[in-house]
């Protein structure tokens, strides 16, 4: 069965290729069959190899192609399947499939239907290459592939220049991180002589002592790439603007592909981080800071999709926190659960947005509980899972594990734990703010469109997964820990796992209660709080994402634009023009020698003979 | 000479037999199809006998020839290329059979025989014999369209210059013979361990031999004839000149310098470095703004032979593997490029002008794509055979620490990118020629099949070179 592995990324690529080449000629139905079908087949194969993958004793490597073998240079394209990459492909293909199915209906009226599915398939294919790569170079190819696809999809409605701007922002900001990562790859290759991940990790642990400056530099540079792709501090600014794309795109970016790439990268290269404890601690700090900052920003957003965007940043912050304390498996568990409920939330939000004729502002929604019961119940389930409703939702189990590990891990501590608990409170608050404002209260906008089965089925399946996903916690952790080092709990102290869970449940209840108070019972409290001078300032500050954009604009964008403006006639260009001129002159000079006359040709041969004889005699 | 020797010699014997058979067949009855078919069958049979000869090598057959795995490899390459040229010629001349194309195949078979003798030569006599068999056939091939003035002119030019350079060669041979008293490559410099060329007489003799070889290879400063001949000769013949005749000569060059022990000589190294550098620069720079596609390909071949000298100088197993691999890639690509020109040309009226290729893609997408693949391969873009060939050359050059040559190789191939892409830009230009400027479809299956096979080869070797590389490594390991 495992021989089919290569088909999992190949089929989405094939789908993208077919749609890109002949998609224009297809009917909408045909486009949907190819676009959704390719990911469905990939998901089917992933499911089919489950027994084989579970029975796997050692990681499975499939060499697809050895390009050449010259002078010790032997580039190989190979896929690497271990519990970690297996979990990733399972989630990517399955959630990706549900999102594709949803899109088949929700994008039906769009004129770029086949273009949309071509990009989406390419996106899924690139992500699969990223997670299956056994070599950092191939991983980087997938990495750039998802970057490209996110650019294409965020700017999908390119006729509106604001969307193009958002797409470019996403591309350029993540590019900053990509550059850091590329330098990291150079560093690793230069010092360890390979980019083959397992070899690399082995050599790093043999050649570099813990705390070695090389390990620190390499881990930090890779972290730079990870914070770019995963929208963590300080490169998180692109993700909220990325909401310019179609809603299924957002679901795909946030749930199955792209933003989790950073988490995967760090987990994949965890040996490096173990060798560089400072950087690993930085990962935890980045995660903790991001989850708080994004949580506050989410509180103030009026756009339903932007709230969800900030919640993604915040939840990825939890994953980084887990990675930072060495709870690799917990991070991946939360990744999986997050993929379920975040895809669900986006898709449910998409139903609402479509129903209200593309209305994004939550304050113009309201009272949709009865009108759109499907959207209400699924969004409620997703929201509960996101906020971590104790005992019944998957989100509670995964987040709870992270919180406990943040305390119990040798790298953890009280500070990280407290931040995590504060995050739970914030999450509950902003989540139920949206739920109460959108689905309760008075109806502000009439419902014009209702979902059909291709939309309902995916959200229903995802809702079920968001609830029961936590049940697989124990076996999944055991499965993952066969590939990743398990966390050693060192700290017990006054805090026990049960107590931590109770505190996080209380935090959830507090958040829920405050949201109820502010947005159902006493709306005027919330308004008064926001209207007070301090409240107004804070609101504006958080709404603008802690003024990061403002700062980056002044610190980086404007100086660069300014420099570009004064260097309009690029001075460096003249160097290249000079080279071109030199070549042209040489061409015309030499051309004059091709006279076409026989005696001249013969004379040159004779002259050549004389000169070479002279060279041999004199040398 | 015993029967085993004869078996080892079978490929060459069969090529010779093919030539005789074709000649007799033409004498009995003129038929274009029959002579082409007979030639292809004969050459294929000769190719088949390579497998009979393979287990018997290495072996010296007579004091003149040596058949080793290298010789068999190059004979195979020559035969494959000759067969491709026969196919191209058939499609080309089928359009106007009043040109009496039958003897063309006879000449191709003879030229292939001469090339085969060259790659087996271990003696000056066989060298000269092979060279002249090849050259005399080429005179006829180049001016085969005897009705057009240009064709006669370039034929004559080639005749005069080739004869002059052959006289250089034979004078050089005479001098070397005078000094050492032997015509066997292995007998030259048997005693001097460093392989130094010390006396002035030998220096002059070797220089003259280099002139003779350099002329056939079209290396600077003996390259002047190349663009004129390529432009004036029929397109399939130009393909033959650029591949078979040059490839065979290059194999000879390697054998001569390896066997004679002169490779290590520092002043000869210097001479070849000058030749390589001059060829790389001159070839690429001359092609830069050239407006005739056939002339561009001629200049390009000058540059490519210059690149090959880099691997030749690197020497050793990796140098020889690099040369062999590069020649395979170069053969397939050049034949493909000239194949496209052939499709668009008529006897006596070849399509040379770059403007004539403008917008080809919009009317003949497949043909334009094939040409694009060939041009990208010539420009050594990854995933084509040309890229791996050049990579191999660079690897060989680096392993021989020929830094200056390698850097110039890279710089000049960057210059070369310009003119290849210039053609590509023209192919995809939106200002298309009026309908009817080109034949509406490939008029012969022999052309379409040949181009299909060559395109597949260029891409396949570029993506999955392992089988070819293994073959070459076995070949290099088996030849001394």
mmCIF file of N, CA, C and O in Angstrom, chain A residues 8-35:
data_model
loop_
_atom_site.group_PDB
_atom_site.id
_atom_site.type_symbol
_atom_site.label_atom_id
_atom_site.label_comp_id
_atom_site.label_asym_id
_atom_site.label_seq_id
_atom_site.Cartn_x
_atom_site.Cartn_y
_atom_site.Cartn_z
ATOM 1 N N UNK A 8 -0.168 10.691 -3.567
ATOM 2 C CA UNK A 8 -0.901 11.641 -2.729
ATOM 3 C C UNK A 8 -0.578 13.079 -3.126
ATOM 4 O O UNK A 8 -1.498 13.861 -3.354
ATOM 5 N N UNK A 9 0.696 13.473 -3.253
ATOM 6 C CA UNK A 9 0.900 14.813 -3.809
ATOM 7 C C UNK A 9 0.701 14.883 -5.324
ATOM 8 O O UNK A 9 0.341 15.927 -5.840
ATOM 9 N N UNK A 10 0.943 13.766 -6.008
ATOM 10 C CA UNK A 10 0.932 13.835 -7.482
ATOM 11 C C UNK A 10 -0.460 14.115 -8.029
ATOM 12 O O UNK A 10 -0.617 14.861 -8.990
ATOM 13 N N UNK A 11 -1.480 13.518 -7.412
ATOM 14 C CA UNK A 11 -2.811 13.666 -8.000
ATOM 15 C C UNK A 11 -3.347 15.099 -7.894
ATOM 16 O O UNK A 11 -3.872 15.617 -8.874
ATOM 17 N N UNK A 12 -3.201 15.769 -6.746
ATOM 18 C CA UNK A 12 -3.605 17.180 -6.757
ATOM 19 C C UNK A 12 -2.832 18.012 -7.789
ATOM 20 O O UNK A 12 -3.416 18.884 -8.436
ATOM 21 N N UNK A 13 -1.549 17.714 -7.961
ATOM 22 C CA UNK A 13 -0.791 18.437 -8.993
ATOM 23 C C UNK A 13 -1.365 18.169 -10.375
ATOM 24 O O UNK A 13 -1.502 19.068 -11.200
ATOM 25 N N UNK A 14 -1.716 16.900 -10.598
ATOM 26 C CA UNK A 14 -2.291 16.548 -11.890
ATOM 27 C C UNK A 14 -3.599 17.306 -12.097
ATOM 28 O O UNK A 14 -3.859 17.850 -13.180
ATOM 29 N N UNK A 15 -4.413 17.355 -11.025
ATOM 30 C CA UNK A 15 -5.672 18.095 -11.119
ATOM 31 C C UNK A 15 -5.419 19.546 -11.474
ATOM 32 O O UNK A 15 -6.079 20.122 -12.346
ATOM 33 N N UNK A 16 -4.432 20.145 -10.801
ATOM 34 C CA UNK A 16 -4.113 21.548 -11.080
ATOM 35 C C UNK A 16 -3.673 21.718 -12.517
ATOM 36 O O UNK A 16 -4.076 22.659 -13.210
ATOM 37 N N UNK A 17 -2.879 20.753 -12.991
ATOM 38 C CA UNK A 17 -2.371 20.841 -14.364
ATOM 39 C C UNK A 17 -3.521 20.753 -15.375
ATOM 40 O O UNK A 17 -3.625 21.564 -16.295
ATOM 41 N N UNK A 18 -4.395 19.787 -15.158
ATOM 42 C CA UNK A 18 -5.523 19.621 -16.083
ATOM 43 C C UNK A 18 -6.365 20.888 -16.098
ATOM 44 O O UNK A 18 -6.704 21.426 -17.161
ATOM 45 N N UNK A 19 -6.673 21.384 -14.899
ATOM 46 C CA UNK A 19 -7.543 22.564 -14.831
ATOM 47 C C UNK A 19 -6.862 23.784 -15.435
ATOM 48 O O UNK A 19 -7.507 24.611 -16.073
ATOM 49 N N UNK A 20 -5.551 23.884 -15.233
ATOM 50 C CA UNK A 20 -4.856 25.055 -15.766
ATOM 51 C C UNK A 20 -4.793 24.995 -17.286
ATOM 52 O O UNK A 20 -4.908 26.017 -17.959
ATOM 53 N N UNK A 21 -4.629 23.790 -17.825
ATOM 54 C CA UNK A 21 -4.435 23.695 -19.277
ATOM 55 C C UNK A 21 -5.763 23.710 -20.022
ATOM 56 O O UNK A 21 -5.920 24.434 -21.000
ATOM 57 N N UNK A 22 -6.704 22.879 -19.576
ATOM 58 C CA UNK A 22 -7.937 22.752 -20.361
ATOM 59 C C UNK A 22 -9.181 23.111 -19.557
ATOM 60 O O UNK A 22 -10.287 22.904 -20.024
ATOM 61 N N UNK A 23 -8.978 23.666 -18.346
ATOM 62 C CA UNK A 23 -10.118 23.971 -17.482
ATOM 63 C C UNK A 23 -11.127 24.922 -18.096
ATOM 64 O O UNK A 23 -12.318 24.836 -17.837
ATOM 65 N N UNK A 24 -10.641 25.822 -18.953
ATOM 66 C CA UNK A 24 -11.548 26.784 -19.569
ATOM 67 C C UNK A 24 -12.624 26.100 -20.396
ATOM 68 O O UNK A 24 -13.746 26.585 -20.509
ATOM 69 N N UNK A 25 -12.231 24.989 -20.994
ATOM 70 C CA UNK A 25 -13.169 24.322 -21.887
ATOM 71 C C UNK A 25 -14.165 23.458 -21.113
ATOM 72 O O UNK A 25 -15.168 23.021 -21.681
ATOM 73 N N UNK A 26 -13.898 23.229 -19.826
ATOM 74 C CA UNK A 26 -14.763 22.340 -19.053
ATOM 75 C C UNK A 26 -16.052 23.043 -18.640
ATOM 76 O O UNK A 26 -16.082 24.255 -18.447
ATOM 77 N N UNK A 27 -17.092 22.239 -18.449
ATOM 78 C CA UNK A 27 -18.296 22.764 -17.816
ATOM 79 C C UNK A 27 -18.011 22.901 -16.324
ATOM 80 O O UNK A 27 -17.052 22.328 -15.806
ATOM 81 N N UNK A 28 -18.878 23.663 -15.637
ATOM 82 C CA UNK A 28 -18.664 23.850 -14.201
ATOM 83 C C UNK A 28 -18.666 22.523 -13.470
ATOM 84 O O UNK A 28 -17.903 22.288 -12.536
ATOM 85 N N UNK A 29 -19.559 21.652 -13.910
ATOM 86 C CA UNK A 29 -19.674 20.349 -13.271
ATOM 87 C C UNK A 29 -18.363 19.559 -13.394
ATOM 88 O O UNK A 29 -17.857 18.984 -12.443
ATOM 89 N N UNK A 30 -17.818 19.622 -14.617
ATOM 90 C CA UNK A 30 -16.571 18.901 -14.887
ATOM 91 C C UNK A 30 -15.423 19.472 -14.047
ATOM 92 O O UNK A 30 -14.596 18.721 -13.510
ATOM 93 N N UNK A 31 -15.382 20.806 -13.954
ATOM 94 C CA UNK A 31 -14.343 21.447 -13.150
ATOM 95 C C UNK A 31 -14.428 20.954 -11.713
ATOM 96 O O UNK A 31 -13.426 20.583 -11.097
ATOM 97 N N UNK A 32 -15.672 20.901 -11.190
ATOM 98 C CA UNK A 32 -15.843 20.464 -9.810
ATOM 99 C C UNK A 32 -15.408 19.017 -9.652
ATOM 100 O O UNK A 32 -14.760 18.651 -8.666
ATOM 101 N N UNK A 33 -15.743 18.181 -10.656
ATOM 102 C CA UNK A 33 -15.369 16.769 -10.562
ATOM 103 C C UNK A 33 -13.848 16.635 -10.501
ATOM 104 O O UNK A 33 -13.311 15.930 -9.651
ATOM 105 N N UNK A 34 -13.151 17.349 -11.379
ATOM 106 C CA UNK A 34 -11.688 17.242 -11.391
ATOM 107 C C UNK A 34 -11.101 17.863 -10.126
ATOM 108 O O UNK A 34 -10.273 17.261 -9.443
ATOM 109 N N UNK A 35 -11.559 19.081 -9.810
ATOM 110 C CA UNK A 35 -10.963 19.832 -8.705
ATOM 111 C C UNK A 35 -11.192 19.151 -7.370
ATOM 112 O O UNK A 35 -10.263 18.985 -6.576
#
